[in-house]
Coordinates of C-alpha atoms in Angstrom, one line a residue:
X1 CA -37.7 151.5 -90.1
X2 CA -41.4 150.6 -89.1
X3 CA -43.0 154.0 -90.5
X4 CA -42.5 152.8 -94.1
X5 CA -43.8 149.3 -93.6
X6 CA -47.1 150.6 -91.9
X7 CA -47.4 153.3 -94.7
X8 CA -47.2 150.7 -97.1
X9 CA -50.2 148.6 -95.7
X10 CA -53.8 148.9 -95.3
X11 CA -56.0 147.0 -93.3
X12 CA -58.3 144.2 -95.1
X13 CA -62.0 145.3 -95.7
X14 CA -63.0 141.9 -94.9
X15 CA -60.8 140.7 -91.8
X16 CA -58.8 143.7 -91.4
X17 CA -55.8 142.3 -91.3
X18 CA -53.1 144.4 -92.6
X19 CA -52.4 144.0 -96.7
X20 CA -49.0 145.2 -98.2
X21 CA -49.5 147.6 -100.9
X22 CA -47.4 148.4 -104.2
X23 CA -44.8 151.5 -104.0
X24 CA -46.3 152.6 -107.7
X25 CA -49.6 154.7 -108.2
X26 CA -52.8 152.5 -109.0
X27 CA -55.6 151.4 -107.2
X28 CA -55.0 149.8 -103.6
X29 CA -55.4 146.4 -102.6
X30 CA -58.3 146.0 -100.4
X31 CA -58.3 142.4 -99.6
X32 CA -55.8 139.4 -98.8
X33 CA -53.4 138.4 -101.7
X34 CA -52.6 135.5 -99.9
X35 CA -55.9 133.0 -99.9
X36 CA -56.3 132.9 -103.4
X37 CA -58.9 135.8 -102.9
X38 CA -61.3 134.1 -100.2
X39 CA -61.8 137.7 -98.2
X40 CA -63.1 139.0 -101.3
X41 CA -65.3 136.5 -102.0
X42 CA -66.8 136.3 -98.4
X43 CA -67.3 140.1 -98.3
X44 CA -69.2 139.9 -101.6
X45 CA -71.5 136.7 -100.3
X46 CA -72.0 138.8 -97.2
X47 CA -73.0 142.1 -99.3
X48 CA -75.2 139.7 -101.5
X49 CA -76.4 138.3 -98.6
X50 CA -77.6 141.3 -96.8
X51 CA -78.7 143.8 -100.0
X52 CA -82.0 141.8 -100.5
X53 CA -82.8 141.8 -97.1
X54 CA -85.4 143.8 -96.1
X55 CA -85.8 147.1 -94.3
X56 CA -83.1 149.1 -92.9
X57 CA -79.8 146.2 -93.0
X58 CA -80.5 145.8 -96.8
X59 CA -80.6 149.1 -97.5
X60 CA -77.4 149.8 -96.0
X61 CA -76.0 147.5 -97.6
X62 CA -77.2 148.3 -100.5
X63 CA -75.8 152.0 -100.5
X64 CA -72.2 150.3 -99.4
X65 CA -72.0 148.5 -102.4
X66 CA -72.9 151.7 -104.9
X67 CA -70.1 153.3 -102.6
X68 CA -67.9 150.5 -103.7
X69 CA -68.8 150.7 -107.0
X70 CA -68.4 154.6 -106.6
X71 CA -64.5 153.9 -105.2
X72 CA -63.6 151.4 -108.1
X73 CA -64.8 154.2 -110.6
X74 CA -62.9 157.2 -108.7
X75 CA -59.8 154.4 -108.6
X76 CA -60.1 154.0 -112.2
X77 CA -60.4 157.5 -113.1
X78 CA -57.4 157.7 -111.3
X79 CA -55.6 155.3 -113.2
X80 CA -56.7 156.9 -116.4
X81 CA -55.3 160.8 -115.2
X82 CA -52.2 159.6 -113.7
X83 CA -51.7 157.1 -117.1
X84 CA -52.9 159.8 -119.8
X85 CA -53.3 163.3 -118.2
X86 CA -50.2 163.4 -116.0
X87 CA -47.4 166.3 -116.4
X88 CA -45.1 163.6 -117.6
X89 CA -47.7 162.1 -120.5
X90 CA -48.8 165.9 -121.2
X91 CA -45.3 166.9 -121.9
X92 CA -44.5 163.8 -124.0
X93 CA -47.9 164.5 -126.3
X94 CA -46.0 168.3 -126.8
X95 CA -43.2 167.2 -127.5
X96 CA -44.6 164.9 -130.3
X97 CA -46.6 168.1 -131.5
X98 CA -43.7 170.2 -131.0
X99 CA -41.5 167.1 -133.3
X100 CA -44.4 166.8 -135.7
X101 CA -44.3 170.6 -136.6
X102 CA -40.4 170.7 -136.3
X103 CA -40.4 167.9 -138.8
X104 CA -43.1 170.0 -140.9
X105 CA -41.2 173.5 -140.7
X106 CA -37.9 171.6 -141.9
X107 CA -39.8 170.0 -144.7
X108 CA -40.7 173.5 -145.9
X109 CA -37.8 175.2 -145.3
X110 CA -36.1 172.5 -147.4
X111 CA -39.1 172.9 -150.2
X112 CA -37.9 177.1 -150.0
X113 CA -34.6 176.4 -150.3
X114 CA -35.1 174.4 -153.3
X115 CA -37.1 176.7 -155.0
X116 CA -34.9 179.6 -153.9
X117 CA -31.9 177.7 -155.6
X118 CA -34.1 176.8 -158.7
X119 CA -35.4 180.7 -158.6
X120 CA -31.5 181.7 -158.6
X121 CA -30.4 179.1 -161.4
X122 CA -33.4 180.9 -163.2
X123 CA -31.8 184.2 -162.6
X124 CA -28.8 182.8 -163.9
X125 CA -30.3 181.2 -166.6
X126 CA -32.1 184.1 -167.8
X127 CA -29.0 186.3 -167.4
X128 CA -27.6 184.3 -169.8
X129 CA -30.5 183.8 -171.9
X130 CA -30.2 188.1 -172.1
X131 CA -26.3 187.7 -173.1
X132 CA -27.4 185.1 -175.9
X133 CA -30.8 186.9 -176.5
X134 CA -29.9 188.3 -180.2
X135 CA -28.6 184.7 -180.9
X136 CA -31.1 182.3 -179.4
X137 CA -34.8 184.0 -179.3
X138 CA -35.8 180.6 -178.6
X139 CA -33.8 180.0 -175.9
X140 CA -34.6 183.2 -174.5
X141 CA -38.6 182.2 -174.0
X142 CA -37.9 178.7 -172.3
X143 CA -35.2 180.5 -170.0
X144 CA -38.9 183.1 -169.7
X145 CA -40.8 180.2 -169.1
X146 CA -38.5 178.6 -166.3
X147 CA -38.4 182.0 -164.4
X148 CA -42.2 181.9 -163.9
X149 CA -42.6 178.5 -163.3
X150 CA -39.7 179.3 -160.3
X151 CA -41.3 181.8 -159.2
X152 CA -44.5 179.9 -158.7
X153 CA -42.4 177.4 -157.2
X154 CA -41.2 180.6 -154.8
X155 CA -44.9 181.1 -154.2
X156 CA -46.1 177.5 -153.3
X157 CA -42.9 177.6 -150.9
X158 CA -44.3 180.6 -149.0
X159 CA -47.4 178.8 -149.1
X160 CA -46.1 175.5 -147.6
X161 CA -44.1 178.1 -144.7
X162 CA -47.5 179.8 -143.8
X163 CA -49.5 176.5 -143.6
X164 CA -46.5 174.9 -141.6
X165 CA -46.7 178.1 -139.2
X166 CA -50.4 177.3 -138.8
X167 CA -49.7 174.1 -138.2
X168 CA -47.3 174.9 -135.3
X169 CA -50.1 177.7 -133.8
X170 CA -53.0 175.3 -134.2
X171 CA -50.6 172.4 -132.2
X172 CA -49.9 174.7 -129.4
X173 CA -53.4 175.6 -129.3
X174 CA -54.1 172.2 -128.8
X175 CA -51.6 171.6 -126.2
X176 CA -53.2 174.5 -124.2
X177 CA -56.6 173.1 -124.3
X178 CA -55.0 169.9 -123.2
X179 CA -53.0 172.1 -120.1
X180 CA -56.7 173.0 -119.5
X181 CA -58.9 169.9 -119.8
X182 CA -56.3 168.3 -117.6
X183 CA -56.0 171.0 -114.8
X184 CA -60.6 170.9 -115.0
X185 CA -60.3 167.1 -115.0
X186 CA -58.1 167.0 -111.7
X187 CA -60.3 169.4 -110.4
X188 CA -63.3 167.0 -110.7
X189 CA -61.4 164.5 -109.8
X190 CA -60.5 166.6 -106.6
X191 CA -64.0 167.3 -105.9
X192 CA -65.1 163.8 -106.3
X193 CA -63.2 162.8 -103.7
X194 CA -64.5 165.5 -101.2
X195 CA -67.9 164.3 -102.3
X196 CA -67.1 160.8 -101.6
X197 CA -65.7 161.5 -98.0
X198 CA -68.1 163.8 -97.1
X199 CA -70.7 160.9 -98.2
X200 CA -69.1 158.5 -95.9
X201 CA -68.6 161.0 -93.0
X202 CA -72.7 161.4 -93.4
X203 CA -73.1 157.8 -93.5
X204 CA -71.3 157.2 -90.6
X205 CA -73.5 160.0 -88.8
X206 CA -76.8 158.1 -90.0
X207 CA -74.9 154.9 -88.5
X208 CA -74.6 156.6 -85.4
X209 CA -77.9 158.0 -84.8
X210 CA -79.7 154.6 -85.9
X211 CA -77.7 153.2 -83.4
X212 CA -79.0 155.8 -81.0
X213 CA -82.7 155.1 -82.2
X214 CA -82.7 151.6 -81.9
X215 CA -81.1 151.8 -78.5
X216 CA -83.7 154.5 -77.5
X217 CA -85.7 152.4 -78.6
X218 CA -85.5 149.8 -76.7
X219 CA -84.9 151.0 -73.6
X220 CA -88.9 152.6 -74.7
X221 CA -89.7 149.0 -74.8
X222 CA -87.9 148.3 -72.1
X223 CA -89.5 150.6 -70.1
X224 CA -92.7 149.8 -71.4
X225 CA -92.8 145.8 -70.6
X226 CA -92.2 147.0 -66.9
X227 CA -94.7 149.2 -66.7
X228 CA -96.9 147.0 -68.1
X229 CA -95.8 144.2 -65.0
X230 CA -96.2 146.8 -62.8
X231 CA -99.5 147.2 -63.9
X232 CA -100.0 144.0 -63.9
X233 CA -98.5 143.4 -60.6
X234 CA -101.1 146.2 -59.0
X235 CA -104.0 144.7 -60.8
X236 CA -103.3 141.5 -58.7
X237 CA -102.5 143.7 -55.3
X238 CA -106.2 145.0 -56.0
X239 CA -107.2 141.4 -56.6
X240 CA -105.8 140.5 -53.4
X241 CA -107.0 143.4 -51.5
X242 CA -110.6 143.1 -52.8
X243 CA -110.6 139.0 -51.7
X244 CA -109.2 140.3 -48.4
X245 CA -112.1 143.4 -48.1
X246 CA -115.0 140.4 -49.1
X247 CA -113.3 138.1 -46.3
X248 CA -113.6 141.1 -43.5
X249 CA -117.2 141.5 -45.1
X250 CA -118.3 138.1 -44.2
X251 CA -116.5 138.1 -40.7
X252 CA -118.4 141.1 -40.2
X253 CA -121.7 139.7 -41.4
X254 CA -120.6 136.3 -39.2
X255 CA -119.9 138.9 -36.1
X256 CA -123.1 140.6 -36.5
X257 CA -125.2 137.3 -36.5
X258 CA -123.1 136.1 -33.7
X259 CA -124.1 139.5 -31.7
X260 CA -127.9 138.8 -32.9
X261 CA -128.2 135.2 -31.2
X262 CA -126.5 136.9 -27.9
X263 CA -128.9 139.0 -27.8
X264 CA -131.5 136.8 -27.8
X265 CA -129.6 134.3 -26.0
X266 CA -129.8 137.2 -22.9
X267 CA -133.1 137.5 -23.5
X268 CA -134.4 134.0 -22.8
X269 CA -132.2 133.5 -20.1
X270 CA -131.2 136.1 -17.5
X271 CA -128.5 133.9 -15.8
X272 CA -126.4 133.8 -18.5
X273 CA -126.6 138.3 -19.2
X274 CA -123.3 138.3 -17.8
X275 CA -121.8 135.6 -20.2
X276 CA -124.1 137.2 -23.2
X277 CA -123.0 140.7 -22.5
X278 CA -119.7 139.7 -22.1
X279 CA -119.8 137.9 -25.5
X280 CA -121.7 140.8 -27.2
X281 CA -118.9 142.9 -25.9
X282 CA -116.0 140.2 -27.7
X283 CA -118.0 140.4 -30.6
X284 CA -118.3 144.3 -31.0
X285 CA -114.4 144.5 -30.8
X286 CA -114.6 141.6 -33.6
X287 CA -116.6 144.1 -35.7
X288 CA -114.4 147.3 -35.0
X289 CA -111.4 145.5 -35.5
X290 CA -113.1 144.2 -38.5
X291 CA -114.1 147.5 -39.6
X292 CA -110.7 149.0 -39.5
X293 CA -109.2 146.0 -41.2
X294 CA -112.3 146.9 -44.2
X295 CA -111.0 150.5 -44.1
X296 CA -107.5 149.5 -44.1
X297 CA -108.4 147.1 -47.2
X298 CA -110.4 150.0 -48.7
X299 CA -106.8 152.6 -48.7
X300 CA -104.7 149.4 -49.7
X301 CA -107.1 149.6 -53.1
X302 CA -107.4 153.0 -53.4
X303 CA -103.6 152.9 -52.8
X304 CA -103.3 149.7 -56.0
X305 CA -105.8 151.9 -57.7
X306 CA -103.3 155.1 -57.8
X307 CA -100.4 152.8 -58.3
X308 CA -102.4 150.9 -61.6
X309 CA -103.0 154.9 -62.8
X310 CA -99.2 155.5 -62.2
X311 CA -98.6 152.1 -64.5
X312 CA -101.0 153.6 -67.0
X313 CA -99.2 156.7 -67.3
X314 CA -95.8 154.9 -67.6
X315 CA -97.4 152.9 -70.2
X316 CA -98.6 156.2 -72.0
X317 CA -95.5 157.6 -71.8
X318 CA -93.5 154.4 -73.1
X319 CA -96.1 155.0 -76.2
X320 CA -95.1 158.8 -76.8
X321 CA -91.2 157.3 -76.6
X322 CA -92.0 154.5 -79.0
X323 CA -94.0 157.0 -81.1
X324 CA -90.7 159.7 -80.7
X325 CA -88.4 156.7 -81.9
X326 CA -90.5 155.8 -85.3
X327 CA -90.9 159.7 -85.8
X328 CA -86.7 159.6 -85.6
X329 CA -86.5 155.9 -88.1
X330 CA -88.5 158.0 -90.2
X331 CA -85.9 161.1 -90.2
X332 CA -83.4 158.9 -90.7
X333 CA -85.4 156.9 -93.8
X334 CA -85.4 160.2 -95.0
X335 CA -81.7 161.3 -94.9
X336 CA -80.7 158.3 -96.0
X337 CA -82.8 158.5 -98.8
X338 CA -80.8 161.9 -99.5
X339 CA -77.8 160.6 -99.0
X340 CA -78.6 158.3 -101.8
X341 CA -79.9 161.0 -103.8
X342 CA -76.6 162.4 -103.5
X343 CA -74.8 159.2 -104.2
X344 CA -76.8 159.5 -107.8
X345 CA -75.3 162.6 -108.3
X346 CA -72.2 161.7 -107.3
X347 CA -72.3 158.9 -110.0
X348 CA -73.6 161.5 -112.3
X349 CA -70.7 163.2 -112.0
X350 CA -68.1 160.6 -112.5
X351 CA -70.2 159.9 -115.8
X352 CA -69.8 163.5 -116.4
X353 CA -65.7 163.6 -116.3
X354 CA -65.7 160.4 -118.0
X355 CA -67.5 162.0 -120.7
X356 CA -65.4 164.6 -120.5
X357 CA -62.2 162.4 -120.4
X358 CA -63.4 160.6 -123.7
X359 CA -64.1 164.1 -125.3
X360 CA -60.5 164.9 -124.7
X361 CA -59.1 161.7 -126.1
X362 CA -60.8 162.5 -129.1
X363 CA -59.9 165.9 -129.5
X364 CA -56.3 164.5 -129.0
X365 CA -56.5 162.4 -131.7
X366 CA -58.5 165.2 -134.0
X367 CA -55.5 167.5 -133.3
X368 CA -52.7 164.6 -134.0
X369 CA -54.7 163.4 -137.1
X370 CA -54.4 165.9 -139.8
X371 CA -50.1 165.8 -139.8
X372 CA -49.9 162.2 -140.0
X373 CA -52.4 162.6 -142.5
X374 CA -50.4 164.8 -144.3

């Protein structure tokens, strides 16, 4: 009991809530019928909205609205084949030929007939005419007379016969060629569809893989902001280690002045070598101790100085990623600018069987105008 309910729905193209559709052929409802037509409205502000805006959104939806226009067009086309061009309306235009002709065929048949029974009351009249003809000469001619004008009475008959035959050939010609325009105009009709789902199937590819650039995208970016902290990160670790390397600099310098006054401090006075050299001593494990903390300094820079060349790589390759993802936005610029090429055709097409469709209406109403004409 649900399968034909859900059958007879179709989600809304604005809110997508489900909208009941008619059990007859025509074109579908594609919005709510039940708020005085407020989806439809919104989706049109929103597709106004977006188609002037620039860059890639507005020319999306730019190409959804030609495919809207494209689906009213195929939905009308529709309407027009199943109203005009259907088995049932082909069959009732032959059987209005087929009337039109009967009625023709009957009219001349009659016209025979009548002139056969004029052509025989001829004969009888100039068998007569022969019994009287030693007593009325005169009556002899006119019963002459009447026998020609019969038979070219007989004649026009067979006339009106072979022109109603015609007739009848030239009407099922016509209803052939109809049989024929209609089977090529469901054809196009058929491959205009296939056109416009394999349209959408490609727009929903380009969807896709825009989706994919922009997220490779920025996860490039992504990738390239940190590298650029981490860059910027070792540039103040190098900071730091070359404050820390000018600090051991001056202790060392500090040291070595130290170890200069010692020295002469030992010099002036002897009593106090032991102290001095004991202090010279301190201050030589000052310096080596400040000399290994320089050397340590010196590999913590080199170290900040591979680590800024790593960032600078990163950040290189983050620009060959961005550059890759602008390469791809250009791909994709470009087959969506096929895809509306296509959609051109596809118009082109529909203008085509319209063309087409009007050509047969009017070679409908060529071939129906001559017997009502007549």
């Amino acid at each position: 009991m649900d399968t034909p309910a859900a059958a007879d729905t179709r989600p809304c193209a604005h809110c997508g809530r489900p909208v009941p559709q008619r059990a007859a052929a025509g074109r579908p409802f594609r919005y709510c019928r039940d708020n005085d037509g407020a989806c439809q409205r919104a989706s049109r502000n929103t597709r106004m909205r977006h188609r002037n805006a620039p860059g890639l959104p507005g020319q999306v939806a730019r190409t959804w609205e030609v495919v809207d226009r494209l689906d009213q067009a195929v939905a009308t086309l529709t309407e027009a084949l199943h109203a005009e061009l259907s088995p049932v309306g082909v069959e009732r235009q032959l059987a209005q030929v087929r009337a039109e002709a009967a009625t023709q065929v009957a009219d001349a048949q009659t016209e025979r007939d009548t002139a056969r029974a004029e052509a025989e009351d001829a004969t009888t009249t100039a068998a007569a005419a022969t019994v009287r003809a030693e007593q009325a000469q005169a009556e002899r001619d006119a019963a002459v007379a009447r026998a020609t004008a019969a038979d070219a009475a007989a004649e026009q008959a067979r006339h009106a016969e072979r022109d109603a035959h015609a007739a009848a050939d030239d009407a099922r010609r016509a209803a052939h060629a109809a049989e024929a325009l209609r089977v090529q105009a469901e054809r196009d009709r058929d491959t205009a569809r296939r056109e416009i789902d394999v349209l959408r199937a490609e727009h929903a590819a380009q969807q896709r893989q825009i989706a994919e650039v922009l997220r490779a995208r920025d996860a490039a970016l992504a990738d390239a902001e940190r590298a650029a902290r981490q860059a910027t990160d070792a540039l103040a670790r190098a900071e730091r280690f070359r404050g820390d390397a000018e600090a051991a600099r001056q202790e060392t310098a500090t040291a070595r002045q130290e170890t200069a006054r010692a020295v002469e401090a030992a010099s002036a006075a002897t009593a106090v070598a032991t102290r001095a050299r004991a202090d010279a001593d301190a201050a030589r494990t000052d310096a080596d101790a400040a000399r290994a903390q320089a050397t340590q300094t010196a590999a913590e820079r080199d170290r900040a100085t591979a680590e800024l060349a790593g960032a600078r790589d990163a950040a290189a390759t983050a620009q060959g990623q961005l550059h890759q993802t602008q390469v791809r936005l250009e791909a994709v610029a470009a087959e969506r600018d096929s895809a509306q090429q296509r959609v051109t055709q596809l118009a082109a097409q529909v203008s085509d069987l319209a063309a087409a469709l009007a050509a047969l209406g009017a070679a409908r109403q060529a071939a129906a105008g001559p017997p009502t004409a007549g």
